[in-house]
Coordinates of C-alpha atoms (C1' of nucleotides) in Angstrom, one line a residue:
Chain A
X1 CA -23.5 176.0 162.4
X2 CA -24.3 179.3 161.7
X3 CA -27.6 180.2 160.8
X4 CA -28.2 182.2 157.3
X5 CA -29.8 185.2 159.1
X6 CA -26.6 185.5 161.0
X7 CA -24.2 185.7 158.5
X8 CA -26.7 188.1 155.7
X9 CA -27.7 190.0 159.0
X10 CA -24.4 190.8 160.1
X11 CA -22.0 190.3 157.4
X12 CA -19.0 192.7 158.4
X13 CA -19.2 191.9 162.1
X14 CA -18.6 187.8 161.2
X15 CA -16.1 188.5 158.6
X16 CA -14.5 190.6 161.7
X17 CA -15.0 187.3 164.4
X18 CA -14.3 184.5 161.8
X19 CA -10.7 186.8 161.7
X20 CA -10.3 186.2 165.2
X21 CA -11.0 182.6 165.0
X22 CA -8.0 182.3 162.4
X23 CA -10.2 181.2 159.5
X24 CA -9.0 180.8 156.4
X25 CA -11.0 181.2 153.8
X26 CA -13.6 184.4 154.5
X27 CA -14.8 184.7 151.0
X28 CA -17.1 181.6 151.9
X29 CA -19.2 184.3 153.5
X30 CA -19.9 186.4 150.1
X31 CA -20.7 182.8 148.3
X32 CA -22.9 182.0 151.2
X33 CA -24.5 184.8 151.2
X34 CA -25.3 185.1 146.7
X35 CA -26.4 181.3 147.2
X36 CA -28.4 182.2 149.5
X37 CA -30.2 185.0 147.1
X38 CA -30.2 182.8 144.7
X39 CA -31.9 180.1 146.1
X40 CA -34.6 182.2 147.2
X41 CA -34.7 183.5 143.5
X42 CA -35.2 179.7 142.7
X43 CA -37.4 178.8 145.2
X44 CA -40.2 181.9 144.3
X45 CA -40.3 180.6 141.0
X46 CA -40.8 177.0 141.7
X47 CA -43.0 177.4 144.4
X48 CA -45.2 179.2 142.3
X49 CA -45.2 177.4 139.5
X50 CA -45.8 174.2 142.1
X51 CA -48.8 176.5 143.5
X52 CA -50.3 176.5 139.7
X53 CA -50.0 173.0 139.5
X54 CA -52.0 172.5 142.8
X55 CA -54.7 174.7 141.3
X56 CA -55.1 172.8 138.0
X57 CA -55.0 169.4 139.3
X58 CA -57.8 170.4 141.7
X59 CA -59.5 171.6 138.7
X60 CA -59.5 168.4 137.4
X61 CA -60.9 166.5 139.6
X62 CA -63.5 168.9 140.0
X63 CA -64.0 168.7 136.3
X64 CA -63.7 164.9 136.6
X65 CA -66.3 164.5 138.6
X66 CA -68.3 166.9 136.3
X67 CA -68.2 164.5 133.7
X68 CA -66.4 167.4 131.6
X69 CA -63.5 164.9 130.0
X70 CA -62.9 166.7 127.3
X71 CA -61.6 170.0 130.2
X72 CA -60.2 167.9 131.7
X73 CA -57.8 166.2 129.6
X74 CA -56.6 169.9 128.2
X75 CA -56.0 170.6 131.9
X76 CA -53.8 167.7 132.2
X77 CA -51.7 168.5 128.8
X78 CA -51.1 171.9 130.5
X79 CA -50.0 170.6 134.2
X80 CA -47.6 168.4 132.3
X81 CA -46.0 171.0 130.5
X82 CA -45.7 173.0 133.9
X83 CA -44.7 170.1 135.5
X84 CA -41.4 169.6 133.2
X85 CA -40.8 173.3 133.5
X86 CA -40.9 172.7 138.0
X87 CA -38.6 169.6 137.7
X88 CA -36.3 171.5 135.7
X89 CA -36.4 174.8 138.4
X90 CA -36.6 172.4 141.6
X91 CA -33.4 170.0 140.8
X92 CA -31.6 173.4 140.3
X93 CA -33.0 174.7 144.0
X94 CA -31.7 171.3 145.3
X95 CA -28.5 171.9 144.0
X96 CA -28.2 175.1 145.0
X97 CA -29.3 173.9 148.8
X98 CA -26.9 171.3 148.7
X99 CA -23.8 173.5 147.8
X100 CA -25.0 176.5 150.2
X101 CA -25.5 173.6 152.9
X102 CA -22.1 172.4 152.5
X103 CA -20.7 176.1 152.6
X104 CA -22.4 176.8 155.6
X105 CA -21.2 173.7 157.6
X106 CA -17.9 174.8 157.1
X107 CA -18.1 178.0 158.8
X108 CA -16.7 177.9 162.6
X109 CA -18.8 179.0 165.4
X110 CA -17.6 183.3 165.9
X111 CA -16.2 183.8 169.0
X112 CA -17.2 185.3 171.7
X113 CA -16.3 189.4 172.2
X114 CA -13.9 188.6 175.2
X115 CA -12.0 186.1 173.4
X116 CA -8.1 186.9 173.0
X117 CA -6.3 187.0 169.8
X118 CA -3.8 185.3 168.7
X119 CA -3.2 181.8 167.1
X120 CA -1.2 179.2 169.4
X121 CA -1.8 178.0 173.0
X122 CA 1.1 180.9 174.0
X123 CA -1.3 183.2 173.2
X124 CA -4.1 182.1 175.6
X125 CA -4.7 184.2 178.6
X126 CA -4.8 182.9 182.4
X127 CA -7.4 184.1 184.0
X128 CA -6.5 182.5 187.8
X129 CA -4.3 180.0 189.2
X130 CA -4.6 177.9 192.5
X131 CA -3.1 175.7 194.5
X132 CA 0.6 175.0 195.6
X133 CA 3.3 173.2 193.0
X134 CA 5.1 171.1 195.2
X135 CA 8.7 170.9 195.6
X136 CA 9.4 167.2 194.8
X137 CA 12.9 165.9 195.5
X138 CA 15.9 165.3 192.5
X139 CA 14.8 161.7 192.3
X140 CA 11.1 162.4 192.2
X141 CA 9.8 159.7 189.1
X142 CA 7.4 160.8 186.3
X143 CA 3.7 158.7 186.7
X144 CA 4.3 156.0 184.2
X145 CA 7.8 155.2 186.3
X146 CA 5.6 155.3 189.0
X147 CA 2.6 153.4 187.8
X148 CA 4.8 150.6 187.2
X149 CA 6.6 150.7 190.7
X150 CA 3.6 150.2 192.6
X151 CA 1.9 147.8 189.4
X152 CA -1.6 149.9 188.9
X153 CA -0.9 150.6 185.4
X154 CA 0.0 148.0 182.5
X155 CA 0.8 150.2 179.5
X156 CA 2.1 147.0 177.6
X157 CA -0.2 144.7 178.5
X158 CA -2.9 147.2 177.0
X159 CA -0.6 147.2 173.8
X160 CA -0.9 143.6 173.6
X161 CA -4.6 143.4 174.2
X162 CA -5.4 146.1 171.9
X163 CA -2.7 148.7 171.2
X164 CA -1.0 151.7 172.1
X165 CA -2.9 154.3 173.9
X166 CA -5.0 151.5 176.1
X167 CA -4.0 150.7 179.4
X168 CA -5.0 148.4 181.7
X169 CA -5.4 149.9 185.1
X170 CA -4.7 147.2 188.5
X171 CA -5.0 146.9 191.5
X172 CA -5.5 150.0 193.6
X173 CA -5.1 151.8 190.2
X174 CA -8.4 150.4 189.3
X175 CA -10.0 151.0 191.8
X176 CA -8.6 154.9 192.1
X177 CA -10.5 155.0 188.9
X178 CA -13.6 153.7 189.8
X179 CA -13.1 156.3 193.2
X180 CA -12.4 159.6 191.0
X181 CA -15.6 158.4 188.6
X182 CA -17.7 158.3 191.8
X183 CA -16.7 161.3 193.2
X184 CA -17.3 163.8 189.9
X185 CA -20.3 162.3 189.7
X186 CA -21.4 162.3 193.6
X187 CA -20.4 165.8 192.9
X188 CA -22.0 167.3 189.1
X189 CA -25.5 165.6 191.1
X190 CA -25.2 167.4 194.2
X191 CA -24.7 170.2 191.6
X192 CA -27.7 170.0 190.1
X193 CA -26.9 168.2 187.2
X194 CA -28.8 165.2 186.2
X195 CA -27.4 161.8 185.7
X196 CA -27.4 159.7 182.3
X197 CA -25.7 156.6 181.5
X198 CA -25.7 156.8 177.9
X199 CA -24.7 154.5 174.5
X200 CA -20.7 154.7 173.9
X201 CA -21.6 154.8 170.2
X202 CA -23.9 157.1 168.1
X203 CA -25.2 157.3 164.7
X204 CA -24.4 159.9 162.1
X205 CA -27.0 162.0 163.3
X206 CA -25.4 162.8 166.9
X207 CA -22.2 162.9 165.3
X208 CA -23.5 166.1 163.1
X209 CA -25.5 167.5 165.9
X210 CA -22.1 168.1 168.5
X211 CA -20.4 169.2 165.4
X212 CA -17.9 166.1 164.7
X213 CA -18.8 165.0 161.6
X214 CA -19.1 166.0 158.5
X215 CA -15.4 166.7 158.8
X216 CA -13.8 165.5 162.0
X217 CA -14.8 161.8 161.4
X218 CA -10.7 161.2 161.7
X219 CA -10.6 161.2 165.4
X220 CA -13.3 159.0 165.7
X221 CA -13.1 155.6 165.4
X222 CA -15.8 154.1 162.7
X223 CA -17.6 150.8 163.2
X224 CA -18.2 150.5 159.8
X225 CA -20.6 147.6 159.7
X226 CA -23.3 149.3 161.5
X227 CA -22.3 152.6 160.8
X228 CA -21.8 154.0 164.6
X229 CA -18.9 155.9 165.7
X230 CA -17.3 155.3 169.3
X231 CA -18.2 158.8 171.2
X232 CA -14.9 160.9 172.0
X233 CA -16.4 162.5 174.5
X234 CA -20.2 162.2 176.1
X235 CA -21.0 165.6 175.2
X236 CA -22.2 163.7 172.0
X237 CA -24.7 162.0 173.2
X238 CA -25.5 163.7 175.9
X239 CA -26.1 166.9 174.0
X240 CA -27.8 165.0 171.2
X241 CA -30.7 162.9 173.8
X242 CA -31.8 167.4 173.1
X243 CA -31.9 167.1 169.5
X244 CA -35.0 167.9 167.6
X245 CA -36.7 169.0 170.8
X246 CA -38.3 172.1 171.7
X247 CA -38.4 173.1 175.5
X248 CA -40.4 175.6 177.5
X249 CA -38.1 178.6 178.4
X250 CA -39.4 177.6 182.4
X251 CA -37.5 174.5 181.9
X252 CA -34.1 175.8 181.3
X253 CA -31.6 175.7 182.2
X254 CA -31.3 171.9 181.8
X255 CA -28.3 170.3 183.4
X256 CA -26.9 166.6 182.4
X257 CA -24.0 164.6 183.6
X258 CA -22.6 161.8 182.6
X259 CA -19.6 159.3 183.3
X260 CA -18.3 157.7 179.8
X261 CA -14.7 155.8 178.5
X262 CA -14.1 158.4 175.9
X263 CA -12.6 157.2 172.4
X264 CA -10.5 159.3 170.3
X265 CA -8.0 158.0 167.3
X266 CA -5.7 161.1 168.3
X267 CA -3.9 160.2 164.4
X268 CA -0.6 162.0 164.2
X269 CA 0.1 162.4 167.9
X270 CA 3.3 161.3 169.0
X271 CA 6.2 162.2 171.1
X272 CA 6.6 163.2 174.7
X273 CA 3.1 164.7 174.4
X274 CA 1.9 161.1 174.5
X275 CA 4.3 159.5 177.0
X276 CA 1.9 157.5 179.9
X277 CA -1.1 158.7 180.5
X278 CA -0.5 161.9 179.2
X279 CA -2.4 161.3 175.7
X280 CA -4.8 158.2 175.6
X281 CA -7.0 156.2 172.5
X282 CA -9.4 155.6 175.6
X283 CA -9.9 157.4 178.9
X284 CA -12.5 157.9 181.5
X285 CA -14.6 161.3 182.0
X286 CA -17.3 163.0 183.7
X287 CA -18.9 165.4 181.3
X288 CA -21.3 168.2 182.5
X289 CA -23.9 169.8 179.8
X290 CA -26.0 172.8 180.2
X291 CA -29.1 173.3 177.8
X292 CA -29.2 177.7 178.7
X293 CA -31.5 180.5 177.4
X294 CA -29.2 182.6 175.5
X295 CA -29.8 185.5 178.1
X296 CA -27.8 183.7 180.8
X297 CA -25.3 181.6 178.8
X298 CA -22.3 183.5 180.2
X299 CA -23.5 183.8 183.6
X300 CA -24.0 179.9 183.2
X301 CA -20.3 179.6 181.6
X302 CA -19.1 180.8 184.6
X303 CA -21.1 178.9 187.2
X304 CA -19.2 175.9 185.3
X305 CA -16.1 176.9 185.5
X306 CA -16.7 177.2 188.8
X307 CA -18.2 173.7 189.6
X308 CA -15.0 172.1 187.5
X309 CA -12.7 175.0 189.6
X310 CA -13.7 173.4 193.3
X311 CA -12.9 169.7 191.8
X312 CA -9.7 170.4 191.3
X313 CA -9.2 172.3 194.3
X314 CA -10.7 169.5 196.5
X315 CA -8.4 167.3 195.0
X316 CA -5.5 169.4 195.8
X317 CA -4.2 169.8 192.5
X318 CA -2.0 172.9 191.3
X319 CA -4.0 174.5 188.5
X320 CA -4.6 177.7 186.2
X321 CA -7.4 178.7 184.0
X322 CA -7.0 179.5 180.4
X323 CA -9.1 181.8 178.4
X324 CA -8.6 180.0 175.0
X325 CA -7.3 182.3 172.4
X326 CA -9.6 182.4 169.1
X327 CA -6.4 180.2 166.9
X328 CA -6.4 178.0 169.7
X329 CA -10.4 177.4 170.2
X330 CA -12.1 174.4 168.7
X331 CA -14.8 174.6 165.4
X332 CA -17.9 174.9 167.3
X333 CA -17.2 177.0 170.6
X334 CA -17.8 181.0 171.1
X335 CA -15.5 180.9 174.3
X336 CA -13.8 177.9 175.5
X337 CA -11.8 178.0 179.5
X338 CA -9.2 175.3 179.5
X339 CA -8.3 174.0 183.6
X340 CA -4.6 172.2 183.7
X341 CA -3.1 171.0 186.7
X342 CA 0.6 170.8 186.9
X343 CA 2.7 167.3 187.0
X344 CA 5.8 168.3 189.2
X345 CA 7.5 165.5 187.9
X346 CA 6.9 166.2 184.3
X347 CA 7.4 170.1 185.1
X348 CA 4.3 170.6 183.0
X349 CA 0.9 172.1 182.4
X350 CA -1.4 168.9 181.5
X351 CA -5.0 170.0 180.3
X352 CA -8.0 168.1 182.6
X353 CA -11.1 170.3 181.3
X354 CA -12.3 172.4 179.1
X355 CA -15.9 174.5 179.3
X356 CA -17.0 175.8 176.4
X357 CA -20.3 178.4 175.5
X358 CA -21.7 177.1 172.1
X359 CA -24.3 179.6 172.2
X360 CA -26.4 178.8 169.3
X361 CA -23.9 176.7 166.8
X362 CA -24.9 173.2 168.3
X363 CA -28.2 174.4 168.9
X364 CA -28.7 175.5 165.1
X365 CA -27.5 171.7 163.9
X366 CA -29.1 169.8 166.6
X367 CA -33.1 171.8 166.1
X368 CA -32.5 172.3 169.7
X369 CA -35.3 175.0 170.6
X370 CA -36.8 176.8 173.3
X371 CA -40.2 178.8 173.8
X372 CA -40.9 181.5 175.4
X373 CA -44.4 181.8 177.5
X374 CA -46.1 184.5 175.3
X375 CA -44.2 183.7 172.0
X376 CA -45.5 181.5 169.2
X377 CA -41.8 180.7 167.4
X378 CA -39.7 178.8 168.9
X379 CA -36.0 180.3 169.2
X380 CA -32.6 178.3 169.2
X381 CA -31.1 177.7 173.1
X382 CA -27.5 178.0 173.5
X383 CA -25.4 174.5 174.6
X384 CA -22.5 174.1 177.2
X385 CA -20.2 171.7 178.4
X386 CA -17.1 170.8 180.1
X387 CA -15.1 168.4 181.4
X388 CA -15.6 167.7 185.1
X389 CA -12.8 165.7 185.0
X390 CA -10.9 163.9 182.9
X391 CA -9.2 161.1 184.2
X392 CA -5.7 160.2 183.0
X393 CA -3.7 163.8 183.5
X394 CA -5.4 164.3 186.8
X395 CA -4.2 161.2 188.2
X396 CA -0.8 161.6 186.6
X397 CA -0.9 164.5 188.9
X398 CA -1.6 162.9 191.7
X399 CA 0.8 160.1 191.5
X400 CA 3.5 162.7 190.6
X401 CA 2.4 165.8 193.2
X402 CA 1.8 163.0 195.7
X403 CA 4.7 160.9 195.8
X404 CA 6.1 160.1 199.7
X405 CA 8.3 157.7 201.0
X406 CA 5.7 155.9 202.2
X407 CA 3.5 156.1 198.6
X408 CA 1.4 157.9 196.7
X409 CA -1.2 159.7 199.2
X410 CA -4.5 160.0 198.0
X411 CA -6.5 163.3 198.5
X412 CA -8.5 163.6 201.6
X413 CA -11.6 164.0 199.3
X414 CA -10.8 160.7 197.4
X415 CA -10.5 158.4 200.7
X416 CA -14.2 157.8 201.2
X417 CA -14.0 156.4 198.0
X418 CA -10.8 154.3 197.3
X419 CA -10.9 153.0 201.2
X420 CA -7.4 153.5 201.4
X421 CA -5.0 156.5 202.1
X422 CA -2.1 155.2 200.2
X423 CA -1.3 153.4 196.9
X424 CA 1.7 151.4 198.2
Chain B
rG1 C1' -30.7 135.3 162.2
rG2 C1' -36.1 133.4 160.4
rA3 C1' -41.6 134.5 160.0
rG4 C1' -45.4 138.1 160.5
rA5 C1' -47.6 143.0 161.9
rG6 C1' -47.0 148.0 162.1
rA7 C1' -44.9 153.6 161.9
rU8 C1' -50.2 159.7 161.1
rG9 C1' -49.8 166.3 165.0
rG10 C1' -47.7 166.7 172.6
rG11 C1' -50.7 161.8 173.5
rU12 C1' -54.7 158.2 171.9
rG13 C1' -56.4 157.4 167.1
rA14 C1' -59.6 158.1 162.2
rG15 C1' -58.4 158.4 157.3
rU16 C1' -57.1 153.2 150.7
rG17 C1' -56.4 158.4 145.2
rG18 C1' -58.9 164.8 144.6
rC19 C1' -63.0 169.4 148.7
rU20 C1' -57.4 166.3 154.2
rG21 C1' -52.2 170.1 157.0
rA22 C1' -55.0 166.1 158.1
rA23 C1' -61.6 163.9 161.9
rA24 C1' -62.6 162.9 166.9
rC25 C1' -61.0 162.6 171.8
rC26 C1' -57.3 163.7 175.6
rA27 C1' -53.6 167.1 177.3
rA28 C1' -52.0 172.3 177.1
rC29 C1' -53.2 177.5 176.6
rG30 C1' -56.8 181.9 176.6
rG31 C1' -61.7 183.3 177.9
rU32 C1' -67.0 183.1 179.9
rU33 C1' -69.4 181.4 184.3
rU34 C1' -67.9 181.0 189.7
rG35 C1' -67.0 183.2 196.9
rC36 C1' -62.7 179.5 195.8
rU37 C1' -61.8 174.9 193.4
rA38 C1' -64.1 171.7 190.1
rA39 C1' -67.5 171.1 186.2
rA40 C1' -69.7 173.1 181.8
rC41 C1' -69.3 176.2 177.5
rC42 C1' -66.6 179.1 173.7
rG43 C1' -61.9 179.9 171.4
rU44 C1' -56.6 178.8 170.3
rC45 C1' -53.7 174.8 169.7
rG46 C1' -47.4 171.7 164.4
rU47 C1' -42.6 172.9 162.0
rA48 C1' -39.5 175.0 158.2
rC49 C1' -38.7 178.1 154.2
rU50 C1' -40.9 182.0 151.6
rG51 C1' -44.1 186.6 149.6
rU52 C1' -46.8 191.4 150.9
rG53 C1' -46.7 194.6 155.3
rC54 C1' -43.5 199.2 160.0
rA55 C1' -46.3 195.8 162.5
rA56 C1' -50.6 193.0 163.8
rA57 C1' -51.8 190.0 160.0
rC58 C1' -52.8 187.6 155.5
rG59 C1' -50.9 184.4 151.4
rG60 C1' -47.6 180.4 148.9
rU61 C1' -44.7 175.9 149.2
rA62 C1' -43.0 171.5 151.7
rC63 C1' -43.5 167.9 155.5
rC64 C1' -48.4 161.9 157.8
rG65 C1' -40.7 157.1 160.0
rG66 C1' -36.6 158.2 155.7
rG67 C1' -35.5 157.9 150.4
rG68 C1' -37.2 156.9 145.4
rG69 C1' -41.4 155.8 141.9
rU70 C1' -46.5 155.6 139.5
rU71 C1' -50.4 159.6 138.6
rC72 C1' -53.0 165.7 136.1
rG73 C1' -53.3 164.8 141.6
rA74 C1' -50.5 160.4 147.0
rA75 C1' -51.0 160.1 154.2
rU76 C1' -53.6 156.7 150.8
rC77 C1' -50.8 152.6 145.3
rC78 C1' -45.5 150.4 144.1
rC79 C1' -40.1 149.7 145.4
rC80 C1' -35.8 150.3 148.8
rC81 C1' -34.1 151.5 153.7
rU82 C1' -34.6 152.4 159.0
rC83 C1' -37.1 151.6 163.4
rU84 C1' -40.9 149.3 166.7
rC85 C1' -44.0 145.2 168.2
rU86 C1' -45.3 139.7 168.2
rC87 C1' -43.6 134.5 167.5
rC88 C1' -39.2 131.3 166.8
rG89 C1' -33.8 130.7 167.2
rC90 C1' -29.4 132.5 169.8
rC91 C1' -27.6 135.0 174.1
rA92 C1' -24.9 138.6 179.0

RNA sequence: GGAGAGAUGGGUGAGUGGCUGAAACCAACGGUUUGCUAAACCGUCGUACUGUGCAAACGGUACCGGGGGUUCGAAUCCCCCUCUCUCCGCCA
């Protein structure tokens, strides 16, 4: 979330950024910004009034211990009074923090000065495209005719275990899996990044850290018993194994990867959008974080689109990169780069990754601080992440882009790992 | 799941009602000393919000796992929750 010296700092420049970002209801700013007075209104006069009833009560025991009873007992009549007079200013400063707290929450993250207007994914600006879309023949089959031709992919015996949206991968379609997870990993280390193997299922607290909750619990599903909610992607816990902790500006940046199923409920999805493997309740990813100082942020946005760029280029893969537009950005990011690689069978654009520069809005929810050498206060780092990849659409483009005579040929890259060139 | 013990600052750990935002030690940082290193000595050494001030700085309030309560006053007493440890049970 924003933080309140943001938004009474700078008042007219986020009004002008939450525009960009589409949001609907800018007068949350004003109200944010008259609580805000308010509660320090509230707060001076309770504080001081607490600050007198410190003083006496010290009194007293000092006149306690004098023996002076008679003192001491008008001193207590008097804190009492004072006290009522507190409880009554204090639960109005809660209140007050509670409804300027809920305000704030529900301001987006302002985007980012080279973000593109508009409000729908037609809007969003490619920024470079690679690779060759290959000319398949008339009779060329989509992946999920093809997944069940060569019997790597179960989508109904998924349904049966558990239910739409969960497939059960065979065979050499297993182990492709288990090849493309060892491969973004082999490379996100050799990158730098450090690898975690983390829970699949958080508390509230992670879920408010990354930004899902308080209002995005609908796309994740709820284990109600204990509370937990299945990650939808590991920037959750990832990002939040960095909450509440304050870091030396030496150490940054500080980069993480990790391999995790990813669970979303995806409610209201339906269509040719969620044909195969196109749009899943539970896929495979490799996720890489960044923990940045704010100075290089950008620089470190692009260094990640670059790491995700070469994965998709070793693999082959036709693909463009999207500058998300500010109606098509997600809450929490300042500037979000979508990758897709095309499915020549499908004759479309499927999303694999998407890099996002938080800059401070994670950082602010998750007290995730840094400090500078010669500086006493610590100062809020700036989060990243992207996908690097997601499973399902990239090997729906392989099966489609890919498709021989003799099989689906695996990318050069991906033999050391499946052990065979083929799925036949 | 049953029984018991515990949770204090970066770490160890003292503190059972007032003068404790918290001893001491360690770590860290700054300095003195030193040919260098080490040792020794001195100093600094939590976070958030907030007030005065251009600032440096100096005040106020809150925080001793989380939430509530008792009291003029709570790290300290009471209740609830969470977590950790030990023993038993169960188990990949």
């Amino acid at each position: 979330m924003l933080t309140i010296k943001q938004i009474t700092e700078n008042k007219e420049f986020v009004l002008e950024r939450l525009a960009v970002k589409r949001f609907k209801n800018p007068e949350l700013v004003d109200e944010i910004i008259s609580l805000d007075n308010n509660r320090k209104k509230l707060q001076n006069q309770s504080e001081a009034l607490l600050a007198e009833l410190n003083k006496i009560s010290k009194e007293i025991g000092i006149l306690m211990k004098a023996g002076n009873a008679k003192e001491a007992e008008q001193a207590k009549k008097r804190n009492t009074e004072i006290k009522e007079e507190s409880q009554k200013l204090s639960q109005e400063l809660t209140l007050t923090e509670e409804k300027l707290n809920s305000f704030l929450v529900q301001l987006p993250n302002l985007p980012h000065i080279s973000v593109p207007l508009g409000h729908t994914p037609e809007d969003n600006v490619e920024i470079r495209k690679g690779g060759q879309i290959p000319s398949l023949s008339e009779s060329a089959l989509p992946h999920w005719e093809l997944a069940k031709n060569y019997d790597i992919i179960d989508f109904e015996l998924g349904t049966k275990l558990t239910g739409a949206g969960f497939p059960v991968y065979k065979g050499k379609g297993a182990k492709i899996q288990r090849a493309l997870i060892n491969f973004f990993l082999e490379e996100a280390t050799n990158a730098g990044y450090k690898e975690y193997m983390p829970p699949l299922m958080v508390n509230e607290d992670s879920g408010f850290g990354t930004g899902q909750l308080p209002d995005k619990e609908g796309q994740m599903y709820h284990v109600t018993l204990d509370n937990f909610y299945l990650i939808p992607t590991a920037e959750v816990p990832v990002t939040n194994i960095f909450r509440d902790v304050i870091v030396n500006a030496s150490e940054l940046p500080i980069k993480a990867t990790a391999y995790t199923p990813c669970f979303r409920r995806e409610a209201g999805s339906y269509g040719k959008d969620v044909r195969g493997l196109n749009r899943l309740h539970q896929f495979d990813k490799v996720e890489v974080v960044q923990i940045a100082h704010p100075a290089k942020s950008y620089e470190i946005l692009e260094e990640m689109v670059k790491h995700v760029e070469s994965l998709v280029k070793k693999l082959e893969l036709p693909y463009r990169i999207l500058r998300l537009c500010g109606g098509d950005m997600s809450f929490t990011s300042a500037l979000t780069y979508d990758f897709e690689v095309y499915s020549a069978a499908q004759k479309r654009w499927l999303e694999v990754s998407s890099v996002s520069n938080f800059e401070s809005f994670q950082a602010n929810r998750l007290k995730l601080r840094y400090r500078e050498e010669s500086e006493k206060k610590p100062v809020l780092a700036h989060t990243l992440n992207g996908s690097a990849l997601a499973l399902p659409r990239i090997l729906a483009a392989i099966l489609e882009n890919n498709q021989t005579n003799r099989g689906i040929r695996i990318p050069k890259v991906l033999v050391p790992f499946t052990g065979f060139e083929y799925i036949d």
